[in-house]
Short mmCIF file of C-alpha atoms in Angstrom, two decimals:
data_model
loop_
_atom_site.label_atom_id
_atom_site.label_comp_id
_atom_site.label_asym_id
_atom_site.label_seq_id
_atom_site.Cartn_x
_atom_site.Cartn_y
_atom_site.Cartn_z
CA UNK L 24 21.72 -4.51 -1.36
CA UNK L 25 21.98 -7.92 -0.73
CA UNK L 26 23.78 -10.04 -3.03
CA UNK L 27 20.47 -11.85 -5.28
CA UNK L 28 21.99 -15.86 -3.98
CA UNK L 29 17.92 -16.57 -5.06
CA UNK L 30 18.03 -15.92 -9.56
CA UNK L 31 15.96 -18.01 -10.56
CA UNK L 32 15.05 -17.18 -14.27
CA UNK L 33 12.01 -19.09 -14.28
CA UNK L 34 10.01 -17.13 -11.85
CA UNK L 35 11.52 -13.95 -13.34
CA UNK L 36 10.12 -14.94 -16.51
CA UNK L 37 6.73 -15.63 -15.22
CA UNK L 38 6.39 -12.72 -12.92
CA UNK L 39 7.01 -10.72 -16.16
CA UNK L 40 4.47 -12.44 -17.97
CA UNK L 41 1.54 -12.13 -14.98
CA UNK L 42 3.08 -8.62 -15.17
CA UNK L 43 2.47 -7.95 -19.58
CA UNK L 44 -0.94 -9.85 -18.95
CA UNK L 45 -3.03 -6.80 -18.55
CA UNK L 46 -5.81 -9.75 -16.86
CA UNK L 47 -3.65 -11.46 -14.28
CA UNK L 48 -1.81 -8.10 -13.21
CA UNK L 49 -5.12 -6.45 -12.58
CA UNK L 50 -6.04 -9.56 -10.85
CA UNK L 51 -2.91 -9.06 -8.17
CA UNK L 52 -3.29 -5.97 -7.40
CA UNK L 53 -7.24 -5.74 -6.93
CA UNK L 54 -5.44 -8.83 -3.95
CA UNK L 55 -2.91 -5.44 -2.54
CA UNK L 56 -5.54 -3.28 -2.39
CA UNK L 57 -7.80 -5.26 -1.32
CA UNK L 58 -5.47 -6.45 1.53
CA UNK L 59 -4.61 -2.78 1.40
CA UNK L 60 -8.37 -1.18 2.83
CA UNK L 61 -9.27 -4.43 4.78
CA UNK L 62 -5.82 -3.47 6.86
CA UNK L 63 -6.59 0.39 7.16
CA UNK L 64 -10.83 -0.53 8.17
CA UNK L 65 -9.93 -2.83 11.33
CA UNK L 66 -7.22 0.16 12.53
CA UNK L 67 -9.98 2.37 12.06
CA UNK L 68 -12.79 -0.24 13.25
CA UNK L 69 -10.53 -0.65 16.44
CA UNK L 70 -10.87 2.90 17.13
CA UNK L 71 -13.84 3.37 16.16
CA UNK L 72 -14.73 0.78 19.04
CA UNK L 73 -12.77 2.84 22.04
CA UNK L 74 -14.67 6.06 21.49
CA UNK L 75 -14.20 7.41 18.68
CA UNK L 76 -16.31 9.12 16.16
CA UNK L 77 -14.98 7.98 12.80
CA UNK L 78 -18.41 5.62 10.95
CA UNK L 79 -18.18 8.64 8.21
CA UNK L 80 -14.80 7.58 7.55
CA UNK L 81 -15.76 3.70 7.72
CA UNK L 82 -18.59 3.93 5.29
CA UNK L 83 -16.22 5.95 3.03
CA UNK L 84 -13.27 3.32 2.47
CA UNK L 85 -15.66 0.52 2.41
CA UNK L 86 -17.98 1.96 -0.14
CA UNK L 87 -13.96 2.64 -2.28
CA UNK L 88 -13.70 -0.92 -0.76
CA UNK L 89 -16.38 -2.14 -3.26
CA UNK L 90 -15.22 -0.99 -6.55
CA UNK L 91 -11.67 -2.57 -5.92
CA UNK L 92 -13.07 -5.95 -8.01
CA UNK L 93 -14.88 -4.91 -10.89
CA UNK L 94 -12.83 -2.16 -12.15
CA UNK L 95 -10.42 -3.01 -14.95
CA UNK L 96 -8.37 -0.58 -15.09
CA UNK L 97 -4.54 -0.52 -12.93
CA UNK L 98 -4.96 3.93 -12.88
CA UNK L 99 -8.45 3.42 -12.05
CA UNK L 100 -7.00 1.05 -8.75
CA UNK L 101 -4.55 3.59 -7.74
CA UNK L 102 -7.65 6.19 -7.55
CA UNK L 103 -9.39 4.23 -5.67
CA UNK L 104 -5.76 3.12 -3.43
CA UNK L 105 -5.28 6.64 -3.04
CA UNK L 106 -8.98 7.57 -2.24
CA UNK L 107 -8.87 5.51 1.08
CA UNK L 108 -5.79 6.01 2.00
CA UNK L 109 -6.40 9.96 1.60
CA UNK L 110 -9.49 9.17 3.54
CA UNK L 111 -7.65 6.28 5.81
CA UNK L 112 -5.73 9.77 6.72
CA UNK L 113 -8.69 11.88 7.45
CA UNK L 114 -9.72 10.26 10.43
CA UNK L 115 -6.00 10.41 12.49
CA UNK L 116 -7.12 13.50 13.30
CA UNK L 117 -10.48 12.12 14.67
CA UNK L 118 -7.58 9.57 16.85
CA UNK L 119 -4.76 11.82 18.14
CA UNK L 120 -5.67 13.87 20.97
CA UNK L 121 -2.90 15.72 21.11
CA UNK L 122 -1.34 16.23 17.64
CA UNK L 123 -2.90 17.10 14.55
CA UNK L 124 -2.20 15.35 10.97
CA UNK L 125 -3.48 18.24 9.13
CA UNK L 126 -3.59 16.16 5.36
CA UNK L 127 -0.92 13.60 4.83
CA UNK L 128 2.27 15.63 3.88
CA UNK L 129 6.01 14.14 2.69
CA UNK L 130 9.57 14.67 1.46
CA UNK L 131 9.42 16.57 3.80
CA UNK L 132 6.87 15.86 6.52
CA UNK L 133 5.69 18.97 7.82
CA UNK L 134 4.94 17.73 11.28
CA UNK L 135 5.18 14.89 13.83
CA UNK L 136 2.24 12.55 12.63
CA UNK L 137 3.46 12.81 9.60
CA UNK L 138 7.20 12.01 9.47
CA UNK L 139 5.89 9.09 12.80
CA UNK L 140 4.03 8.30 9.27
CA UNK L 141 6.76 8.93 6.96
CA UNK L 142 9.17 6.74 9.06
CA UNK L 143 6.29 3.67 9.53
CA UNK L 144 6.16 3.28 5.64
CA UNK L 145 9.81 3.69 5.33
CA UNK L 146 10.25 0.41 7.90
CA UNK L 147 7.50 -1.35 6.45
CA UNK L 148 9.07 -0.93 2.90
CA UNK L 149 11.90 -1.55 4.30
CA UNK L 150 10.73 -5.17 6.50
CA UNK L 151 8.19 -6.22 2.40
CA UNK L 152 12.04 -5.73 0.97
CA UNK L 153 13.62 -7.72 3.06
CA UNK L 154 11.57 -11.41 2.83
CA UNK L 155 10.79 -10.47 -1.72
CA UNK L 156 14.42 -10.95 -0.72
CA UNK L 157 14.14 -14.72 0.76
CA UNK L 158 11.42 -15.21 -3.02
CA UNK L 159 12.60 -15.44 -6.28
CA UNK L 160 10.61 -12.33 -7.15
CA UNK L 161 12.52 -9.55 -8.49
CA UNK L 162 11.34 -6.76 -6.40
CA UNK L 163 11.15 -4.65 -9.63
CA UNK L 164 8.70 -5.80 -11.33
CA UNK L 165 5.85 -4.74 -9.66
CA UNK L 166 2.10 -5.23 -10.53
CA UNK L 167 -0.09 -1.73 -8.51
CA UNK L 168 2.68 0.62 -9.53
CA UNK L 169 4.72 0.53 -12.86
CA UNK L 170 8.57 -0.54 -12.33
CA UNK L 171 10.73 1.92 -12.48
CA UNK L 172 14.73 2.74 -12.46
CA UNK L 173 16.60 2.75 -9.05
CA UNK L 174 13.04 1.45 -7.48
CA UNK L 175 11.81 -1.57 -5.73
CA UNK L 176 7.93 -1.09 -6.45
CA UNK L 177 6.74 -4.80 -6.15
CA UNK L 178 7.65 -3.57 -2.19
#
């Protein structure tokens, strides 16, 4: 972990206040899930445009996405995010022709596709954490997931 060089007590207090405010925390968390859903959907539509039949996956993700803005509880929002990701991963078996995902597994991943997804997620996590270090945000204070011990839940 790099040395904290952008220490800002006022920013940490403001970030904590946003976390403690149910309405502000929910608004930020909804934006995280909206952004993730948008990107996952864009990726699925890319493969749909190249001849894969993913209409049911697209419709399911769009259906879950419609509920994001009206959610009033973080746990329900995390459930929606989980449903979107699970549906997204179901599309992998349609997209891939030489390998099968057979559902998302981790710790340890049970096949090559799951290992590749875990590796990609780790790379994304490391990239996001690296960018958070270039801000005055505290990576342990998150908005969608609960802060914990020895983890950077904001990333």
